[in-house]
Amino acid sequence: MYKLLKIFEKIFFIVCFFTTIVGSLIIYCSLSRDDNNLVHFNNLYFVEINDNNMSPDIRKDDVLLITKDNISNYHINNIISYLTSDENGNIEVRTAKIIDGYSDDSKDSYIFMVKQNTSTEQENISGDLVLGRWNGNKISNGVNIFNFLLSRLGFILISIIPFIILFLIEFILLIFDYKNRYLIS
């Protein structure tokens, strides 16, 4: 029994280490949203997808990892995320594929023509509205995962319960050590 508890102690120590990292990331993500309600680390944005307009590669509730790059490095067929406003003036993030683009002679202003898979319309957007391009990585159903992790239940399950279990294991091991110390003496 003692050896089994020692094994559990090591396992839960590792689990607590990783849950501390995950908990720290959860807190960072909660606090580090920018003006457009986007989470980002330096030049990496986490963009939530709210529709199936880019399926089958990108589906509703996926979270795309968007990398900010020099605007002149974007090319046709890159999938980009950009800022746009609706009729009420609310800023939203859209994701689409570049189908054409051009720049002025000084190469400091770019206009991209983008189109979503399910749309027959194309949209012209200014290069300064582009957040970045999709680097090919995504978290499938990431919106649901992030919503769970940011909920109270998710935070308790990820951050607090492993520490409670580790504390209980440590307490039981302390009792075993105490009994063994005084039984041998």
Coordinates of C-alpha atoms in Angstrom, one line a residue:
M1 CA 0.0 0.0 0.0
Y2 CA 2.8 2.4 0.9
K3 CA 4.6 1.8 -2.5
L4 CA 1.3 2.4 -4.3
L5 CA 0.8 5.7 -2.5
K6 CA 4.4 6.7 -3.4
I7 CA 3.6 6.0 -7.0
F8 CA 0.4 8.0 -6.8
E9 CA 2.3 10.8 -5.1
K10 CA 4.7 11.1 -8.0
I11 CA 1.9 10.9 -10.6
F12 CA -0.1 13.6 -8.9
F13 CA 3.0 15.8 -8.4
I14 CA 3.4 15.7 -12.2
V15 CA -0.3 16.3 -12.7
C16 CA -0.2 19.3 -10.4
F17 CA 2.8 20.7 -12.2
F18 CA 1.0 20.6 -15.5
T19 CA -2.3 21.9 -14.1
T20 CA -0.4 24.8 -12.5
I21 CA 0.9 25.6 -16.0
V22 CA -2.6 25.2 -17.5
G23 CA -4.1 27.3 -14.7
S24 CA -1.6 30.0 -15.3
L25 CA -2.4 30.0 -19.0
I26 CA -6.1 30.2 -18.2
I27 CA -5.6 33.2 -16.0
Y28 CA -3.3 34.8 -18.6
C29 CA -5.8 34.2 -21.4
S30 CA -8.6 35.7 -19.2
L31 CA -6.6 38.8 -18.5
S32 CA -4.7 39.4 -21.7
R33 CA -7.5 40.0 -24.2
D34 CA -6.8 43.0 -26.4
D35 CA -9.3 45.7 -27.5
N36 CA -10.9 43.3 -30.0
N37 CA -11.4 40.6 -27.3
L38 CA -8.6 38.5 -28.9
V39 CA -6.1 36.5 -26.9
H40 CA -2.6 36.8 -28.2
F41 CA 1.0 36.0 -27.3
N42 CA 3.4 38.4 -29.1
N43 CA 2.7 37.7 -32.8
L44 CA 0.4 34.7 -32.3
Y45 CA -3.4 35.2 -32.1
F46 CA -6.0 32.8 -31.1
V47 CA -9.1 33.4 -33.3
E48 CA -12.4 31.8 -32.6
I49 CA -14.4 30.6 -35.7
N50 CA -18.1 31.4 -35.5
D51 CA -19.4 29.8 -38.7
N52 CA -18.8 27.0 -41.2
N53 CA -17.9 29.4 -44.1
M54 CA -14.4 27.9 -44.5
S55 CA -15.2 24.2 -44.1
P56 CA -14.1 21.5 -44.4
D57 CA -10.6 22.7 -43.2
I58 CA -11.9 25.2 -40.7
R59 CA -15.2 24.6 -38.9
K60 CA -17.4 26.4 -36.4
D61 CA -16.0 26.4 -32.9
D62 CA -12.4 25.8 -34.0
V63 CA -9.7 28.1 -32.7
L64 CA -7.1 29.0 -35.3
L65 CA -3.6 30.0 -34.5
I66 CA -2.9 33.1 -36.6
T67 CA 0.6 34.4 -37.0
K68 CA 1.2 38.1 -37.5
D69 CA 3.7 38.6 -40.4
N70 CA 4.9 41.4 -42.6
I71 CA 2.0 42.3 -44.8
S72 CA 4.1 41.9 -48.0
N73 CA 4.6 38.2 -47.2
Y74 CA 0.9 37.3 -47.7
H75 CA 0.1 35.6 -50.9
I76 CA -2.8 34.2 -52.9
N77 CA -4.5 31.2 -51.2
N78 CA -3.2 32.2 -47.7
I79 CA -6.0 32.0 -45.2
I80 CA -6.0 35.2 -43.2
S81 CA -8.0 36.7 -40.3
Y82 CA -8.9 40.3 -40.5
L83 CA -11.0 42.9 -38.6
T84 CA -14.2 44.2 -40.0
S85 CA -17.2 46.0 -38.5
D86 CA -20.9 45.2 -38.8
E87 CA -23.7 47.6 -39.5
N88 CA -23.8 48.6 -35.8
G89 CA -20.1 49.5 -35.8
N90 CA -19.2 46.4 -33.7
I91 CA -15.7 45.0 -34.6
E92 CA -15.6 41.4 -35.5
V93 CA -12.9 39.0 -36.8
R94 CA -13.4 37.1 -40.0
T95 CA -11.4 34.5 -41.7
A96 CA -11.1 34.1 -45.4
K97 CA -8.8 33.1 -48.2
I98 CA -6.8 35.6 -50.3
I99 CA -7.8 35.3 -53.9
D100 CA -6.0 38.4 -55.2
G101 CA -4.3 41.5 -54.0
Y102 CA -2.3 44.5 -55.0
S103 CA -0.2 47.2 -53.4
D104 CA 0.6 50.8 -54.3
D105 CA 3.9 51.7 -55.8
S106 CA 5.6 52.4 -52.5
K107 CA 4.6 48.9 -51.2
D108 CA 3.3 50.3 -47.9
S109 CA -0.4 49.9 -48.6
Y110 CA -2.0 46.7 -49.6
I111 CA -5.5 45.7 -50.6
F112 CA -6.5 42.1 -50.5
M113 CA -9.5 40.5 -52.2
V114 CA -10.7 37.7 -50.0
K115 CA -13.4 35.1 -50.3
Q116 CA -14.9 32.5 -48.0
N117 CA -15.5 29.0 -49.3
T118 CA -19.2 29.1 -49.1
S119 CA -19.6 32.6 -50.5
T120 CA -19.8 33.7 -54.1
E121 CA -18.9 37.3 -53.1
Q122 CA -15.5 38.6 -52.6
E123 CA -14.5 41.3 -50.2
N124 CA -11.8 44.0 -50.5
I125 CA -10.0 44.7 -47.3
S126 CA -7.1 47.0 -46.5
G127 CA -3.9 45.3 -45.4
D128 CA -3.8 47.2 -42.1
L129 CA -6.9 45.3 -41.0
V130 CA -5.2 41.9 -41.4
L131 CA -4.4 40.3 -38.1
G132 CA -2.3 37.6 -39.7
R133 CA -2.4 34.3 -41.6
W134 CA -3.3 30.9 -40.5
N135 CA -0.2 28.9 -39.8
G136 CA -2.0 25.5 -40.3
N137 CA -2.5 24.8 -36.7
K138 CA -5.9 24.8 -35.0
I139 CA -7.6 23.5 -31.9
S140 CA -10.7 21.6 -33.0
N141 CA -13.7 22.5 -30.9
G142 CA -11.3 24.9 -29.1
V143 CA -14.1 27.4 -28.4
N144 CA -15.9 24.8 -26.3
I145 CA -12.7 23.7 -24.6
F146 CA -11.7 27.3 -23.7
N147 CA -15.2 28.1 -22.5
F148 CA -15.1 25.1 -20.2
L149 CA -11.6 25.9 -18.9
L150 CA -12.7 29.5 -18.2
S151 CA -15.8 28.4 -16.3
R152 CA -15.8 27.9 -12.6
L153 CA -16.2 24.2 -12.9
G154 CA -13.3 23.9 -15.4
F155 CA -11.0 26.0 -13.2
I156 CA -11.9 23.8 -10.2
L157 CA -11.3 20.6 -12.1
I158 CA -8.1 21.7 -13.7
S159 CA -6.5 23.7 -10.9
I160 CA -7.8 22.9 -7.5
I161 CA -8.8 19.2 -7.4
P162 CA -5.4 17.8 -8.3
F163 CA -3.9 19.8 -5.5
I164 CA -6.5 18.5 -3.0
I165 CA -5.8 14.9 -4.1
L166 CA -2.0 15.5 -3.8
F167 CA -2.5 16.9 -0.3
L168 CA -4.6 13.9 0.7
I169 CA -1.9 11.5 -0.6
E170 CA 0.8 13.5 1.2
F171 CA -1.3 13.4 4.4
I172 CA -1.7 9.6 4.2
L173 CA 2.0 9.2 3.5
L174 CA 2.8 11.3 6.5
I175 CA 0.6 9.1 8.7
F176 CA 2.4 6.0 7.3
D177 CA 5.8 7.5 7.9
Y178 CA 4.8 8.5 11.4
K179 CA 3.5 4.9 12.2
N180 CA 6.6 3.3 10.7
R181 CA 8.9 5.6 12.6
Y182 CA 7.4 4.8 16.0
L183 CA 6.7 1.1 15.3
I184 CA 10.4 0.5 14.4
S185 CA 11.7 2.5 17.4

